[in-house]
């Protein structure tokens, strides 16, 4: 018994390689093309992650590039310099500009150079595809030119910085800086065509379909117009254009589908015509490249009805011509458009062709993408074949042994001759038989619902088991002959009720429903009593205070003097022993209160206590002077507040407050004078 | 994007919007041109000026086809309108001025150089005083502040004794030489400084300033004498200020 190894073995290894050390400095930024770099072992070619060419930086045109860099230099470096500054300062100023420009050019060019994929580093499928589409030589030349330009710019900057050390006047340094920047820009102007070409390449590259060369793939190939794109539209969610003219599909398209809980790629290619390799144009070459490099199951689509415009013989010719490309790949021949003409309706020679092919061991399946017959069968067959093929290759490879060595299937040793077959319960066995026979199942409610649609009503009464079948849908009355029907549901209902009541009584007597108070100890009970007292007292106090009806501001409790007698009484009520009257605290208070003016208890009719005795009682306070009634008083107060508003807003204490909180605000005084008038700050 | 368009067509107001946007372009451009200030404006106006010139040229070309032009070539040379008949021709004046020019040239010298007159460079400009000594009082050393040329086999005198310092950063070996007739520029190695117009001292030092006559190696050009010998050295005159530009531009003296 062996364990079949299937699925993504490469996944755990791939994930571990995805961790890259953080903090790589800018010039090594290679996150554009690759998502994970096999840094350890360059020979491990199957651990290459999915390619994402969309992250390449935009390549600006030469003119834009120059403009951007020069304006950046102008903005990011200091701009003010005078003749009378010290010469080293002048030199430094101009050297900084030259170096800044050089740095910018260098950085940008390096980024472009690293973002674009190196044809030697990527999967040969993509390398070939790019060669077909963009011409490898031209591509390499363009990148090489940019590299040269970068080095030239660096040299120019170096030279001019060296020269500037001998500059003894502002004019000289300035001219040298001008010459240096001009030279750098001229170098870049010469790269105009390279930059344009690279921008176009980048745009096209970002639109390439992301085909993972290592995963399970089905490849469709054949003459133009045989039905490859319709097939991929049927099987996946890809929306490829299907038109009656040839070469509708002009490039590779990818679709994804699921089978057996795994993700599969289906690649649609442009049609291939039958001529030798050298004569092929770019579009066909893409198909050939895909065929050559992707390890996929090949579905060679043929048109049995010859609607594509090519006879079956020609299609067979093509097949034999590109046969060498199918080496080591599981192959299925799809006879498409069988709704127009079935294989059995074909003439003898044509049928013989197909018979020959199947005799060679290649499976021939009839399909029609219009009626969808056979499409699923093709899919299943192709996927199974590819899986088996992949498993076989993996078994032959080296890595399998790592896994296999760790797997061990243990079979228990037989200890006696007794047969112990697996136990399958009857129900399961019967169900399985039912499934196999596919007997008509009981009609489900759901099916009924679907059938009736809106008319469906859930009718559970039809399942009732009554002696008289007609009575199923009758309405049940509530009262009959003076008796409650509900009482007679169960013949023993009265007895049951009595038993229940007895039980309840017993329970109650036993005290199950009493609260847990009895289980408390003495302390808890005391506390409960006290709490009750406190609650009562509180309520009393609240009621009292509500009765008091105090006008004006409420003084806190401690403001009023408490009489001694009352204090003693209250404390005595609470349980404190107040018999010890030798308290000096009392006596002192009493003495003090006698020498100072007697504090009158607050009464509503008394005038406010804020006045001293010296003032006569007839003078009203200042804020009530001259005001007839409370309405006027209110208005006066409002006016006072209004006049304060302005001062408050300005944060001033009064008219004479001229304090400035922020004498030199940063937002007014910092920064360059960019635009607008310069006659004020 | 085109696929989407094929499948779903345009928005219902797409064409209207496009037309209106295009017609608004002129207004937006004029608004921009009026409101822009600063360096951006300078660059923009320069660019726009060039564009306008081109536009005007094409318009003129188109118009030329439509209208008829007066053909100026038909009137013969020397034909004079009636009211000028008794004036003497201007040709004589021309002859006279030519003669004067000729005389002047003969006075000037043997060679015809592209830059006959050059500003003389004073010593303070070309040579910088270097103070030496324990108390920095001695001032007999000089450093050249201009671009200079030293030969291949040049070795410095011992530092204690050298009076003129020619810094390595200012030593150049190549010059960008333009052939006046071919109008092509070549980067040729310098063989030596022939004459510096400011002073013979500079010539001996090898200082290269504007107007210096320099000998360059022209074997690249592949010139041949009438006798069949290959010319490999020629004179060229420097046309720029090398210390300001960082390179030596010269014109070949043919």
mmCIF file of N, CA, C and O in Angstrom, chain B residues 82-135:
data_model
loop_
_atom_site.group_PDB
_atom_site.id
_atom_site.type_symbol
_atom_site.label_atom_id
_atom_site.label_comp_id
_atom_site.label_asym_id
_atom_site.label_seq_id
_atom_site.Cartn_x
_atom_site.Cartn_y
_atom_site.Cartn_z
ATOM 1 N N UNK B 82 13.482 104.806 -62.256
ATOM 2 C CA UNK B 82 13.704 106.058 -62.991
ATOM 3 C C UNK B 82 14.219 107.169 -62.093
ATOM 4 O O UNK B 82 15.132 107.911 -62.451
ATOM 5 N N UNK B 83 13.720 107.292 -60.868
ATOM 6 C CA UNK B 83 14.111 108.455 -60.056
ATOM 7 C C UNK B 83 15.500 108.303 -59.465
ATOM 8 O O UNK B 83 15.989 109.170 -58.776
ATOM 9 N N UNK B 84 16.137 107.142 -59.674
ATOM 10 C CA UNK B 84 17.497 106.974 -59.164
ATOM 11 C C UNK B 84 18.515 106.944 -60.288
ATOM 12 O O UNK B 84 19.673 106.614 -60.065
ATOM 13 N N UNK B 85 18.070 107.273 -61.497
ATOM 14 C CA UNK B 85 18.935 107.020 -62.638
ATOM 15 C C UNK B 85 20.225 107.805 -62.576
ATOM 16 O O UNK B 85 21.269 107.358 -62.992
ATOM 17 N N UNK B 86 20.154 109.004 -62.041
ATOM 18 C CA UNK B 86 21.393 109.777 -62.110
ATOM 19 C C UNK B 86 22.289 109.577 -60.888
ATOM 20 O O UNK B 86 23.299 110.237 -60.737
ATOM 21 N N UNK B 87 21.939 108.701 -59.973
ATOM 22 C CA UNK B 87 22.841 108.453 -58.832
ATOM 23 C C UNK B 87 23.940 107.505 -59.248
ATOM 24 O O UNK B 87 23.750 106.602 -60.046
ATOM 25 N N UNK B 88 25.113 107.695 -58.691
ATOM 26 C CA UNK B 88 26.204 106.759 -58.957
ATOM 27 C C UNK B 88 25.928 105.442 -58.229
ATOM 28 O O UNK B 88 25.386 105.429 -57.141
ATOM 29 N N UNK B 89 26.415 104.381 -58.808
ATOM 30 C CA UNK B 89 26.157 103.089 -58.166
ATOM 31 C C UNK B 89 26.908 102.958 -56.831
ATOM 32 O O UNK B 89 27.860 103.669 -56.563
ATOM 33 N N UNK B 90 26.459 102.074 -56.060
ATOM 34 C CA UNK B 90 27.105 101.886 -54.762
ATOM 35 C C UNK B 90 28.311 101.003 -54.864
ATOM 36 O O UNK B 90 29.006 100.761 -53.892
ATOM 37 N N UNK B 91 28.571 100.473 -56.014
ATOM 38 C CA UNK B 91 29.623 99.463 -56.107
ATOM 39 C C UNK B 91 30.980 100.053 -55.793
ATOM 40 O O UNK B 91 31.825 99.387 -55.204
ATOM 41 N N UNK B 92 31.142 101.272 -56.121
ATOM 42 C CA UNK B 92 32.476 101.839 -55.882
ATOM 43 C C UNK B 92 32.787 101.879 -54.387
ATOM 44 O O UNK B 92 33.890 101.611 -53.957
ATOM 45 N N UNK B 93 31.810 102.227 -53.611
ATOM 46 C CA UNK B 93 32.043 102.290 -52.156
ATOM 47 C C UNK B 93 32.459 100.916 -51.645
ATOM 48 O O UNK B 93 33.334 100.780 -50.799
ATOM 49 N N UNK B 94 31.848 99.967 -52.203
ATOM 50 C CA UNK B 94 32.156 98.612 -51.788
ATOM 51 C C UNK B 94 33.614 98.308 -52.066
ATOM 52 O O UNK B 94 34.310 97.725 -51.225
ATOM 53 N N UNK B 95 34.064 98.672 -53.222
ATOM 54 C CA UNK B 95 35.459 98.387 -53.602
ATOM 55 C C UNK B 95 36.398 99.070 -52.629
ATOM 56 O O UNK B 95 37.368 98.488 -52.145
ATOM 57 N N UNK B 96 36.075 100.298 -52.332
ATOM 58 C CA UNK B 96 36.951 101.049 -51.429
ATOM 59 C C UNK B 96 37.045 100.347 -50.075
ATOM 60 O O UNK B 96 38.144 100.150 -49.541
ATOM 61 N N UNK B 97 35.908 99.996 -49.521
ATOM 62 C CA UNK B 97 35.962 99.412 -48.172
ATOM 63 C C UNK B 97 36.714 98.097 -48.203
ATOM 64 O O UNK B 97 37.418 97.734 -47.263
ATOM 65 N N UNK B 98 36.577 97.403 -49.290
ATOM 66 C CA UNK B 98 37.321 96.155 -49.394
ATOM 67 C C UNK B 98 38.806 96.398 -49.356
ATOM 68 O O UNK B 98 39.565 95.680 -48.696
ATOM 69 N N UNK B 99 39.200 97.420 -50.037
ATOM 70 C CA UNK B 99 40.639 97.711 -50.067
ATOM 71 C C UNK B 99 41.148 98.011 -48.666
ATOM 72 O O UNK B 99 42.199 97.538 -48.251
ATOM 73 N N UNK B 100 40.379 98.797 -47.955
ATOM 74 C CA UNK B 100 40.823 99.161 -46.597
ATOM 75 C C UNK B 100 40.936 97.917 -45.732
ATOM 76 O O UNK B 100 41.892 97.741 -44.963
ATOM 77 N N UNK B 101 39.986 97.070 -45.886
ATOM 78 C CA UNK B 101 40.009 95.855 -45.060
ATOM 79 C C UNK B 101 41.248 95.032 -45.365
ATOM 80 O O UNK B 101 41.898 94.467 -44.475
ATOM 81 N N UNK B 102 41.563 94.965 -46.638
ATOM 82 C CA UNK B 102 42.717 94.184 -47.058
ATOM 83 C C UNK B 102 43.986 94.708 -46.414
ATOM 84 O O UNK B 102 44.804 93.955 -45.880
ATOM 85 N N UNK B 103 44.084 96.043 -46.435
ATOM 86 C CA UNK B 103 45.284 96.642 -45.860
ATOM 87 C C UNK B 103 45.395 96.321 -44.394
ATOM 88 O O UNK B 103 46.479 96.020 -43.887
ATOM 89 N N UNK B 104 44.299 96.400 -43.773
ATOM 90 C CA UNK B 104 44.323 96.141 -42.316
ATOM 91 C C UNK B 104 44.774 94.729 -42.017
ATOM 92 O O UNK B 104 45.533 94.456 -41.101
ATOM 93 N N UNK B 105 44.290 93.861 -42.855
ATOM 94 C CA UNK B 105 44.646 92.453 -42.621
ATOM 95 C C UNK B 105 46.138 92.252 -42.776
ATOM 96 O O UNK B 105 46.772 91.528 -42.013
ATOM 97 N N UNK B 106 46.676 92.897 -43.775
ATOM 98 C CA UNK B 106 48.115 92.702 -44.000
ATOM 99 C C UNK B 106 48.919 93.230 -42.840
ATOM 100 O O UNK B 106 49.951 92.672 -42.477
ATOM 101 N N UNK B 107 48.405 94.267 -42.250
ATOM 102 C CA UNK B 107 49.129 94.814 -41.088
ATOM 103 C C UNK B 107 49.082 93.866 -39.909
ATOM 104 O O UNK B 107 50.000 93.772 -39.111
ATOM 105 N N UNK B 108 48.027 93.159 -39.801
ATOM 106 C CA UNK B 108 47.785 92.403 -38.565
ATOM 107 C C UNK B 108 48.823 91.334 -38.326
ATOM 108 O O UNK B 108 49.369 91.209 -37.242
ATOM 109 N N UNK B 109 49.095 90.523 -39.269
ATOM 110 C CA UNK B 109 50.074 89.479 -38.980
ATOM 111 C C UNK B 109 49.999 88.394 -40.026
ATOM 112 O O UNK B 109 49.255 88.454 -40.975
ATOM 113 N N UNK B 110 50.819 87.386 -39.753
ATOM 114 C CA UNK B 110 50.912 86.362 -40.775
ATOM 115 C C UNK B 110 49.678 85.489 -40.797
ATOM 116 O O UNK B 110 49.157 85.096 -41.805
ATOM 117 N N UNK B 111 49.251 85.164 -39.619
ATOM 118 C CA UNK B 111 48.133 84.223 -39.576
ATOM 119 C C UNK B 111 46.816 84.921 -39.537
ATOM 120 O O UNK B 111 46.655 85.983 -38.976
ATOM 121 N N UNK B 112 45.866 84.163 -39.999
ATOM 122 C CA UNK B 112 44.481 84.545 -39.796
ATOM 123 C C UNK B 112 43.949 83.635 -38.716
ATOM 124 O O UNK B 112 43.847 82.425 -38.907
ATOM 125 N N UNK B 113 43.612 84.252 -37.607
ATOM 126 C CA UNK B 113 43.092 83.395 -36.540
ATOM 127 C C UNK B 113 41.620 83.760 -36.295
ATOM 128 O O UNK B 113 41.237 84.901 -36.482
ATOM 129 N N UNK B 114 40.864 82.852 -35.876
ATOM 130 C CA UNK B 114 39.446 83.118 -35.612
ATOM 131 C C UNK B 114 39.243 84.210 -34.552
ATOM 132 O O UNK B 114 38.323 84.986 -34.618
ATOM 133 N N UNK B 115 40.099 84.239 -33.542
ATOM 134 C CA UNK B 115 39.969 85.269 -32.510
ATOM 135 C C UNK B 115 41.211 86.139 -32.568
ATOM 136 O O UNK B 115 42.210 85.859 -31.910
ATOM 137 N N UNK B 116 41.153 87.200 -33.321
ATOM 138 C CA UNK B 116 42.376 87.997 -33.421
ATOM 139 C C UNK B 116 42.681 88.752 -32.130
ATOM 140 O O UNK B 116 43.826 88.922 -31.756
ATOM 141 N N UNK B 117 41.658 89.196 -31.444
ATOM 142 C CA UNK B 117 41.899 89.991 -30.240
ATOM 143 C C UNK B 117 41.328 89.269 -29.044
ATOM 144 O O UNK B 117 40.175 88.851 -29.023
ATOM 145 N N UNK B 118 42.148 89.213 -28.033
ATOM 146 C CA UNK B 118 41.698 88.544 -26.817
ATOM 147 C C UNK B 118 42.035 89.427 -25.628
ATOM 148 O O UNK B 118 43.014 90.143 -25.657
ATOM 149 N N UNK B 119 41.253 89.337 -24.610
ATOM 150 C CA UNK B 119 41.524 90.126 -23.412
ATOM 151 C C UNK B 119 42.776 89.579 -22.739
ATOM 152 O O UNK B 119 42.910 88.359 -22.526
ATOM 153 N N UNK B 120 43.667 90.465 -22.384
ATOM 154 C CA UNK B 120 44.905 90.002 -21.752
ATOM 155 C C UNK B 120 44.640 89.649 -20.302
ATOM 156 O O UNK B 120 43.906 90.344 -19.599
ATOM 157 N N UNK B 121 45.241 88.600 -19.852
ATOM 158 C CA UNK B 121 45.028 88.165 -18.478
ATOM 159 C C UNK B 121 46.200 88.632 -17.630
ATOM 160 O O UNK B 121 47.343 88.332 -17.916
ATOM 161 N N UNK B 122 45.880 89.349 -16.576
ATOM 162 C CA UNK B 122 46.961 89.842 -15.716
ATOM 163 C C UNK B 122 47.491 88.746 -14.831
ATOM 164 O O UNK B 122 46.882 87.688 -14.647
ATOM 165 N N UNK B 123 48.628 89.063 -14.218
ATOM 166 C CA UNK B 123 49.265 88.022 -13.428
ATOM 167 C C UNK B 123 48.470 87.659 -12.198
ATOM 168 O O UNK B 123 48.439 86.501 -11.768
ATOM 169 N N UNK B 124 47.831 88.644 -11.614
ATOM 170 C CA UNK B 124 47.055 88.351 -10.412
ATOM 171 C C UNK B 124 45.890 87.429 -10.725
ATOM 172 O O UNK B 124 45.412 86.691 -9.872
ATOM 173 N N UNK B 125 45.426 87.513 -11.962
ATOM 174 C CA UNK B 125 44.306 86.660 -12.354
ATOM 175 C C UNK B 125 44.754 85.231 -12.541
ATOM 176 O O UNK B 125 44.071 84.286 -12.158
ATOM 177 N N UNK B 126 45.884 85.076 -13.180
ATOM 178 C CA UNK B 126 46.300 83.739 -13.582
ATOM 179 C C UNK B 126 47.073 83.047 -12.466
ATOM 180 O O UNK B 126 46.938 81.847 -12.262
ATOM 181 N N UNK B 127 47.877 83.828 -11.747
ATOM 182 C CA UNK B 127 48.713 83.202 -10.731
ATOM 183 C C UNK B 127 48.267 83.647 -9.356
ATOM 184 O O UNK B 127 48.028 84.829 -9.121
ATOM 185 N N UNK B 128 48.129 82.685 -8.499
ATOM 186 C CA UNK B 128 47.693 83.001 -7.136
ATOM 187 C C UNK B 128 48.897 82.876 -6.215
ATOM 188 O O UNK B 128 49.685 81.937 -6.320
ATOM 189 N N UNK B 129 49.004 83.802 -5.291
ATOM 190 C CA UNK B 129 50.165 83.798 -4.400
ATOM 191 C C UNK B 129 49.958 82.745 -3.323
ATOM 192 O O UNK B 129 48.917 82.687 -2.685
ATOM 193 N N UNK B 130 50.971 81.920 -3.128
ATOM 194 C CA UNK B 130 50.909 80.903 -2.071
ATOM 195 C C UNK B 130 51.920 81.297 -1.008
ATOM 196 O O UNK B 130 53.092 81.500 -1.318
ATOM 197 N N UNK B 131 51.474 81.422 0.212
ATOM 198 C CA UNK B 131 52.385 81.800 1.291
ATOM 199 C C UNK B 131 52.988 80.558 1.897
ATOM 200 O O UNK B 131 52.307 79.563 2.120
ATOM 201 N N UNK B 132 54.265 80.640 2.157
ATOM 202 C CA UNK B 132 54.945 79.498 2.766
ATOM 203 C C UNK B 132 55.808 79.998 3.915
ATOM 204 O O UNK B 132 55.919 81.187 4.141
ATOM 205 N N UNK B 133 56.456 79.069 4.533
ATOM 206 C CA UNK B 133 57.359 79.463 5.603
ATOM 207 C C UNK B 133 56.712 79.244 6.949
ATOM 208 O O UNK B 133 55.507 79.048 7.072
ATOM 209 N N UNK B 134 57.589 79.281 7.970
ATOM 210 C CA UNK B 134 57.081 78.984 9.305
ATOM 211 C C UNK B 134 56.024 79.990 9.712
ATOM 212 O O UNK B 134 55.043 79.640 10.351
ATOM 213 N N UNK B 135 56.249 81.232 9.364
ATOM 214 C CA UNK B 135 55.271 82.235 9.761
ATOM 215 C C UNK B 135 54.433 82.699 8.582
ATOM 216 O O UNK B 135 53.830 83.754 8.643
#
